[in-house]
Short mmCIF file of C-alpha atoms in Angstrom, two decimals:
data_model
loop_
_atom_site.label_atom_id
_atom_site.label_comp_id
_atom_site.label_asym_id
_atom_site.label_seq_id
_atom_site.Cartn_x
_atom_site.Cartn_y
_atom_site.Cartn_z
CA MET A 1 -27.36 -105.87 96.79
CA SER A 2 -23.46 -106.54 96.16
CA ASP A 3 -21.16 -106.48 99.57
CA PRO A 4 -19.89 -102.81 100.11
CA ARG A 5 -16.64 -103.99 101.36
CA SER A 6 -15.95 -105.50 97.75
CA GLU A 7 -16.57 -102.24 95.62
CA ASN A 8 -13.24 -100.60 94.49
CA PRO A 9 -13.40 -97.54 96.03
CA PRO A 10 -16.13 -98.67 98.72
CA ARG A 11 -19.28 -96.58 98.66
CA LEU A 12 -19.64 -95.10 102.15
CA THR A 13 -23.10 -94.44 101.93
CA ARG A 14 -23.44 -98.11 101.72
CA PHE A 15 -22.02 -98.57 105.40
CA ALA A 16 -24.56 -96.35 107.10
CA HIS A 17 -28.27 -96.96 107.63
CA GLY A 18 -28.97 -93.76 107.01
CA GLY A 19 -27.01 -90.67 105.46
CA GLY A 20 -26.09 -87.20 107.15
CA CYS A 21 -28.69 -85.37 108.82
CA ALA A 22 -31.26 -87.31 107.84
CA CYS A 23 -29.66 -89.93 110.82
CA LYS A 24 -30.96 -87.78 113.50
CA ILE A 25 -33.12 -88.82 116.10
CA PRO A 26 -36.70 -88.15 115.10
CA PRO A 27 -37.68 -84.58 116.74
CA GLY A 28 -40.39 -85.50 118.49
CA GLU A 29 -38.45 -87.87 120.55
CA LEU A 30 -35.73 -85.39 120.82
CA ASP A 31 -37.87 -83.01 122.20
CA ALA A 32 -39.19 -85.49 124.82
CA LEU A 33 -35.43 -86.79 125.53
CA VAL A 34 -34.07 -82.95 126.41
CA ALA A 35 -37.34 -82.00 128.27
CA SER A 36 -36.73 -85.57 130.64
CA MET A 37 -33.01 -83.99 131.22
CA SER A 38 -34.14 -80.52 131.96
CA GLU A 39 -36.65 -81.88 134.51
CA GLU A 40 -34.60 -84.21 136.21
CA HIS A 41 -31.01 -82.05 136.71
CA GLY A 42 -31.22 -78.45 137.91
CA ALA A 43 -28.62 -76.23 137.08
CA ALA A 44 -25.00 -76.29 137.70
CA VAL A 45 -23.11 -76.01 140.79
CA ASP A 46 -21.45 -73.04 141.22
CA PRO A 47 -20.71 -72.48 137.72
CA ALA A 48 -17.30 -70.79 136.72
CA LEU A 49 -19.44 -68.54 134.05
CA GLU A 50 -23.28 -67.28 133.62
CA LEU A 51 -25.02 -69.90 131.05
CA LEU A 52 -26.74 -67.60 128.28
CA VAL A 53 -27.97 -69.96 126.12
CA GLY A 54 -28.86 -73.60 127.26
CA LEU A 55 -31.34 -76.71 127.33
CA ASP A 56 -34.26 -73.27 128.25
CA GLY A 57 -33.92 -71.52 124.79
CA GLY A 58 -36.40 -73.71 122.50
CA GLY A 59 -34.00 -75.78 120.99
CA ASP A 60 -31.04 -73.24 119.81
CA ASP A 61 -27.87 -74.54 117.44
CA ALA A 62 -25.22 -74.05 120.36
CA ALA A 63 -24.37 -73.41 124.39
CA VAL A 64 -23.41 -69.88 125.02
CA VAL A 65 -21.51 -69.18 128.07
CA ARG A 66 -20.58 -65.28 128.99
CA LEU A 67 -16.77 -64.48 129.46
CA ASP A 68 -17.26 -60.72 129.99
CA GLY A 69 -19.74 -57.93 128.74
CA GLU A 70 -18.62 -58.21 124.87
CA ARG A 71 -17.32 -61.80 124.78
CA ALA A 72 -19.38 -65.15 125.34
CA VAL A 73 -17.82 -68.96 124.28
CA VAL A 74 -20.01 -70.95 121.83
CA THR A 75 -19.55 -74.55 122.26
CA THR A 76 -21.23 -77.27 119.98
CA ALA A 77 -20.85 -80.92 118.67
CA ASP A 78 -22.17 -82.43 115.34
CA PHE A 79 -21.43 -85.66 113.21
CA PHE A 80 -23.36 -87.72 111.33
CA THR A 81 -22.75 -90.90 109.12
CA PRO A 82 -21.71 -90.62 105.23
CA VAL A 83 -24.07 -88.60 102.81
CA VAL A 84 -21.90 -88.90 100.11
CA ASP A 85 -19.42 -91.51 99.07
CA ASP A 86 -16.32 -89.50 98.29
CA PRO A 87 -14.56 -89.44 101.70
CA TYR A 88 -12.92 -86.09 101.23
CA ASP A 89 -16.31 -84.39 100.01
CA TRP A 90 -18.08 -86.18 103.32
CA GLY A 91 -15.16 -84.91 105.58
CA ARG A 92 -16.02 -81.13 103.64
CA ILE A 93 -19.69 -81.62 104.02
CA ALA A 94 -19.29 -82.96 108.28
CA ALA A 95 -16.92 -79.91 108.91
CA ALA A 96 -19.24 -77.06 107.52
CA ASN A 97 -22.27 -78.69 109.51
CA ALA A 98 -20.75 -78.51 112.51
CA LEU A 99 -18.93 -75.21 112.05
CA SER A 100 -22.40 -73.95 111.22
CA ASP A 101 -23.72 -74.13 114.45
CA VAL A 102 -21.73 -71.62 115.56
CA TYR A 103 -22.40 -69.03 112.96
CA ALA A 104 -26.13 -70.05 113.39
CA MET A 105 -25.69 -68.11 116.84
CA GLY A 106 -23.96 -65.58 114.90
CA GLY A 107 -20.88 -66.15 115.91
CA THR A 108 -17.47 -66.91 114.95
CA PRO A 109 -15.44 -70.45 114.99
CA VAL A 110 -12.37 -70.68 116.69
CA ALA A 111 -10.95 -74.19 117.52
CA ALA A 112 -12.38 -77.46 116.73
CA VAL A 113 -11.45 -81.18 117.57
CA ASN A 114 -12.30 -84.22 115.19
CA LEU A 115 -15.27 -86.81 116.22
CA LEU A 116 -14.44 -89.87 114.35
CA GLY A 117 -15.97 -93.42 114.32
CA TRP A 118 -14.77 -96.08 112.49
CA PRO A 119 -15.22 -99.57 111.34
CA ARG A 120 -11.55 -100.39 111.04
CA GLU A 121 -12.22 -104.40 110.00
CA LYS A 122 -14.29 -103.23 107.15
CA LEU A 123 -12.61 -99.72 105.82
CA PRO A 124 -9.19 -98.96 105.28
CA LEU A 125 -7.84 -96.14 107.50
CA GLU A 126 -6.52 -94.59 104.42
CA THR A 127 -9.89 -93.57 103.42
CA ALA A 128 -10.70 -92.40 106.89
CA ALA A 129 -7.56 -90.17 106.38
CA ARG A 130 -9.24 -88.46 103.48
CA VAL A 131 -12.39 -87.78 105.60
CA LEU A 132 -10.18 -85.82 108.28
CA SER A 133 -8.29 -84.25 105.16
CA GLY A 134 -11.63 -82.70 103.70
CA GLY A 135 -12.45 -81.43 107.43
CA ARG A 136 -9.38 -80.08 108.02
CA HIS A 137 -9.36 -78.26 104.76
CA VAL A 138 -13.11 -76.72 105.51
CA ALA A 139 -12.08 -75.92 109.13
CA HIS A 140 -8.61 -74.12 108.38
CA SER A 141 -10.51 -71.85 105.18
CA ALA A 142 -12.46 -70.81 108.03
CA GLY A 143 -10.02 -69.71 110.10
CA CYS A 144 -10.64 -72.15 113.01
CA HIS A 145 -7.67 -74.40 114.42
CA LEU A 146 -8.23 -77.95 114.28
CA ALA A 147 -6.25 -79.59 116.86
CA GLY A 148 -6.66 -83.74 117.35
CA GLY A 149 -9.85 -84.86 118.71
CA HIS A 150 -11.13 -88.58 119.67
CA SER A 151 -12.18 -91.56 117.72
CA VAL A 152 -13.60 -94.94 118.28
CA ASP A 153 -13.94 -98.60 116.81
CA ASP A 154 -17.60 -98.24 115.47
CA LEU A 155 -19.89 -100.10 113.46
CA GLU A 156 -20.73 -97.33 111.22
CA PRO A 157 -18.08 -94.72 109.98
CA LYS A 158 -19.28 -91.57 111.83
CA TYR A 159 -17.33 -87.91 111.56
CA GLY A 160 -17.81 -84.26 112.88
CA MET A 161 -16.02 -82.01 115.62
CA SER A 162 -16.56 -80.32 118.41
CA VAL A 163 -16.19 -76.97 117.99
CA VAL A 164 -15.55 -73.22 120.28
CA GLY A 165 -16.64 -70.26 118.67
CA ILE A 166 -16.81 -66.60 120.05
CA VAL A 167 -19.93 -64.19 119.99
CA HIS A 168 -21.04 -60.82 121.64
CA PRO A 169 -23.37 -61.53 124.08
CA ASP A 170 -25.91 -58.51 122.58
CA ARG A 171 -25.20 -59.80 118.65
CA MET A 172 -26.27 -63.03 119.20
CA LEU A 173 -28.94 -64.89 116.58
CA ARG A 174 -31.50 -66.56 118.98
CA LEU A 175 -34.89 -68.90 118.17
CA GLY A 176 -36.83 -66.65 120.16
CA SER A 177 -36.21 -63.04 118.92
CA ALA A 178 -38.15 -63.30 116.04
CA SER A 179 -41.12 -60.57 115.89
CA PRO A 180 -44.06 -59.97 114.09
CA GLY A 181 -43.68 -57.93 110.82
CA LEU A 182 -40.08 -59.19 109.55
CA PRO A 183 -39.57 -61.13 106.54
CA LEU A 184 -38.06 -64.77 106.52
CA THR A 185 -34.84 -65.26 104.60
CA LEU A 186 -33.25 -68.59 103.69
CA THR A 187 -29.78 -68.85 102.46
CA LYS A 188 -28.86 -71.99 100.66
CA PRO A 189 -31.19 -73.89 98.73
CA LEU A 190 -33.55 -76.94 100.12
CA GLY A 191 -33.23 -80.61 98.37
CA THR A 192 -30.00 -81.92 99.75
CA GLY A 193 -31.58 -84.70 101.51
CA VAL A 194 -33.91 -86.01 98.59
CA LEU A 195 -30.71 -85.99 96.35
CA ASN A 196 -28.46 -87.68 98.92
CA ALA A 197 -31.01 -90.24 99.09
CA ARG A 198 -30.73 -90.75 95.25
CA HIS A 199 -27.18 -90.64 95.53
CA LYS A 200 -26.80 -93.47 98.14
CA ALA A 201 -29.26 -95.58 96.35
CA THR A 202 -28.15 -95.11 92.64
CA GLY A 203 -24.56 -93.65 92.82
CA THR A 204 -25.38 -90.91 91.10
CA VAL A 205 -23.49 -87.68 92.31
CA PHE A 206 -25.00 -84.25 92.41
CA PRO A 207 -21.97 -81.58 92.27
CA GLU A 208 -24.41 -78.66 93.03
CA ALA A 209 -25.44 -80.25 96.08
CA VAL A 210 -22.42 -81.18 97.38
CA GLU A 211 -20.59 -77.70 96.57
CA THR A 212 -23.99 -76.46 98.84
CA MET A 213 -23.01 -78.87 101.77
CA ALA A 214 -19.73 -77.93 101.82
CA ALA A 215 -20.03 -74.22 101.85
CA LEU A 216 -19.95 -72.26 104.76
CA ASN A 217 -22.78 -70.09 106.45
CA ARG A 218 -19.87 -67.68 107.33
CA ASP A 219 -20.54 -64.96 105.14
CA ALA A 220 -24.19 -64.97 105.64
CA SER A 221 -23.92 -65.02 109.41
CA ARG A 222 -21.61 -62.25 109.73
CA ALA A 223 -23.90 -59.76 106.85
CA ALA A 224 -26.65 -61.06 109.41
CA VAL A 225 -25.34 -60.07 112.27
CA GLU A 226 -24.24 -56.62 110.86
CA ARG A 227 -27.53 -55.84 109.75
CA GLY A 228 -29.05 -55.85 112.84
CA ILE A 229 -30.45 -59.26 112.75
CA ARG A 230 -31.22 -61.30 115.70
CA SER A 231 -32.87 -64.47 115.08
CA GLY A 232 -31.90 -67.52 113.15
CA THR A 233 -31.21 -70.99 112.82
CA ASP A 234 -29.74 -73.05 110.39
CA VAL A 235 -31.57 -75.50 108.30
CA THR A 236 -30.42 -79.27 109.04
CA GLY A 237 -31.88 -82.95 109.82
CA PHE A 238 -35.39 -81.44 111.21
CA GLY A 239 -35.90 -80.05 107.36
CA LEU A 240 -37.05 -76.10 107.03
CA LEU A 241 -40.76 -76.48 108.64
CA GLY A 242 -39.22 -78.27 111.40
CA HIS A 243 -36.45 -75.32 112.13
CA ALA A 244 -39.17 -73.01 111.39
CA TYR A 245 -41.50 -74.60 114.04
CA LYS A 246 -38.69 -74.47 116.78
CA MET A 247 -38.56 -70.78 115.88
CA ALA A 248 -41.82 -69.94 115.94
CA ARG A 249 -42.42 -71.99 119.27
CA ALA A 250 -39.63 -70.62 120.94
CA ALA A 251 -40.75 -66.79 119.86
CA GLU A 252 -44.46 -67.72 120.29
CA VAL A 253 -45.38 -66.13 117.04
CA THR A 254 -46.48 -67.74 113.60
CA LEU A 255 -44.03 -68.04 110.47
CA VAL A 256 -45.74 -67.98 107.00
CA VAL A 257 -43.32 -70.05 104.25
CA ASP A 258 -44.38 -69.07 100.63
CA SER A 259 -43.54 -72.56 99.03
CA THR A 260 -43.07 -71.16 95.40
CA ALA A 261 -40.64 -68.53 96.85
CA VAL A 262 -38.07 -71.42 98.33
CA PRO A 263 -35.44 -72.13 96.08
CA LEU A 264 -34.54 -75.68 95.64
CA LEU A 265 -31.26 -77.47 94.26
CA ALA A 266 -31.52 -78.89 90.31
CA GLY A 267 -32.95 -82.40 90.81
CA ALA A 268 -34.92 -82.14 93.83
CA ARG A 269 -38.38 -81.99 92.73
CA GLN A 270 -37.80 -84.78 90.33
CA ALA A 271 -36.17 -87.07 93.08
CA VAL A 272 -39.19 -86.75 95.31
CA ALA A 273 -41.48 -87.57 92.26
CA ASP A 274 -38.87 -90.60 92.01
CA GLY A 275 -39.24 -91.45 95.31
CA TYR A 276 -36.00 -90.68 96.84
CA VAL A 277 -37.41 -89.64 100.11
CA SER A 278 -35.41 -90.72 103.33
CA GLY A 279 -37.47 -92.13 106.53
CA GLY A 280 -36.17 -88.59 108.32
CA THR A 281 -37.82 -86.44 106.20
CA ARG A 282 -40.97 -88.50 106.26
CA ARG A 283 -40.84 -88.57 110.11
CA ASN A 284 -40.26 -84.51 109.96
CA LEU A 285 -43.30 -84.30 108.02
CA ASP A 286 -45.20 -86.19 110.37
CA TRP A 287 -43.68 -84.62 112.97
CA ILE A 288 -44.90 -80.79 112.35
CA THR A 289 -48.15 -81.52 110.06
CA PRO A 290 -50.34 -81.11 113.30
CA PHE A 291 -48.67 -77.49 113.79
CA THR A 292 -49.17 -76.17 110.07
CA ASP A 293 -52.11 -75.07 108.03
CA PHE A 294 -50.73 -76.20 104.54
CA GLY A 295 -53.31 -74.85 102.69
CA SER A 296 -53.28 -75.90 98.97
CA ALA A 297 -49.52 -77.46 99.24
CA SER A 298 -48.94 -80.35 97.45
CA GLY A 299 -47.96 -83.35 98.52
CA ASP A 300 -44.40 -83.09 96.85
CA ASP A 301 -44.17 -79.73 98.21
CA ARG A 302 -44.80 -80.73 101.94
CA LEU A 303 -42.04 -83.29 101.60
CA LEU A 304 -39.33 -80.84 100.01
CA LEU A 305 -40.50 -78.31 102.83
CA ALA A 306 -39.82 -81.33 105.27
CA ASP A 307 -36.90 -83.06 103.39
CA ALA A 308 -33.78 -83.86 105.85
CA GLN A 309 -31.14 -80.81 104.98
CA THR A 310 -27.38 -81.53 105.68
CA SER A 311 -25.22 -78.29 106.67
CA GLY A 312 -28.32 -76.13 104.82
CA GLY A 313 -28.25 -72.43 104.69
CA LEU A 314 -29.35 -70.33 107.72
CA LEU A 315 -33.43 -68.94 108.26
CA LEU A 316 -33.13 -65.69 109.48
CA ALA A 317 -36.18 -63.50 110.62
CA GLY A 318 -34.80 -60.27 108.71
CA GLU A 319 -34.06 -59.79 104.98
CA LEU A 320 -30.61 -60.41 104.00
CA PRO A 321 -29.62 -58.89 100.40
CA GLY A 322 -28.49 -61.61 98.03
CA HIS A 323 -30.72 -64.30 99.46
CA PRO A 324 -34.34 -65.23 98.72
CA VAL A 325 -36.95 -63.87 101.07
CA ILE A 326 -39.49 -66.84 101.47
CA GLY A 327 -42.06 -65.42 104.19
CA GLU A 328 -42.57 -63.40 106.68
CA VAL A 329 -43.36 -63.45 110.74
CA ARG A 330 -46.67 -62.75 112.07
CA PRO A 331 -48.32 -62.87 115.23
CA ARG A 332 -49.05 -66.19 116.50
CA GLY A 333 -52.28 -67.64 114.88
CA ASP A 334 -54.24 -70.78 114.92
CA PHE A 335 -50.84 -72.40 113.70
CA PRO A 336 -47.47 -71.81 114.57
CA LEU A 337 -46.62 -72.99 110.91
CA VAL A 338 -48.73 -71.58 107.83
CA VAL A 339 -47.82 -72.53 104.23
CA LEU A 340 -48.84 -70.79 100.94
CA GLY A 341 -49.04 -72.90 98.07
CA HIS A 342 -49.89 -71.74 94.09
CA GLY A 343 -52.30 -69.08 93.50
CA HIS A 344 -52.07 -67.32 96.79
CA ARG A 345 -51.64 -63.68 96.93
CA LYS A 346 -48.45 -62.11 97.32
CA LEU A 347 -47.03 -61.49 100.84
CA THR A 348 -47.13 -57.88 102.31
CA VAL A 349 -43.51 -57.75 104.03
CA HIS A 350 -42.29 -54.58 104.51
#
């Protein structure tokens, strides 16, 4: 492999060991880490505001503290290594991904600051400026102020944002609010993980995947809240099944996913067949397999359902017109997750 520093323009994905949300700490290890934090330290001493959502929520997308009866503050942070080679697109994707944690709680982002790690002796600061410009464009298009941030000299390029939002305390989207009888809706197609892996290996650009990752979850979040949906999460590094498992675990229900109804990006299935599967996706599959009845689902379907997404859509317990229903919520059964493959009977969601 050639030295990425000699390429003009430099391929950003060649400077990182993993890409996007696929570079997350494996979910099983993260569960243990979070559990140790909860056990070792108690609640804040004499807090100024009431904590509505924290570590005890089962892994919700952001922390929430109450301001008053109609307002609560949502706070989150998200950053990752390059998922695409174009610096402006990476900035757009990273910003949309960070803002998504607020949308996944049913909130509205109001202010953000940049988080930047940069190998200044390997990559020019002009490239970093393009990353920041992409992030600013998406934040401003979301109506979110972007002011300053923090940067460090790093071995790998990393970018993201810390975001503050607001939400009505009684209109939040929570993992633990899914109840039996509700349909499951997914608002973006899967496949960014395997297409990003192919992009990193070959340099092939997938414009549909880029625009999907850079798209805000704002409209879907607003529509879900207005329709009375109260349970949801965004689908990112732990894959559809990983995030579905967190929802099923928090709500003590079983989620049924119809693999034939899950939308995929063009080229995603071929990328799996050609072996472009990240280590993060395989770790996701290893993690959720003991909790999943896969039935007749093929090996490729399992990998796609566990594919480590970057800036994915919302998984909602409720129906949202214009987006596909991919499953349903059932009372807790033998497995928290059930996957229906080809040849199954149609779902009976009402």
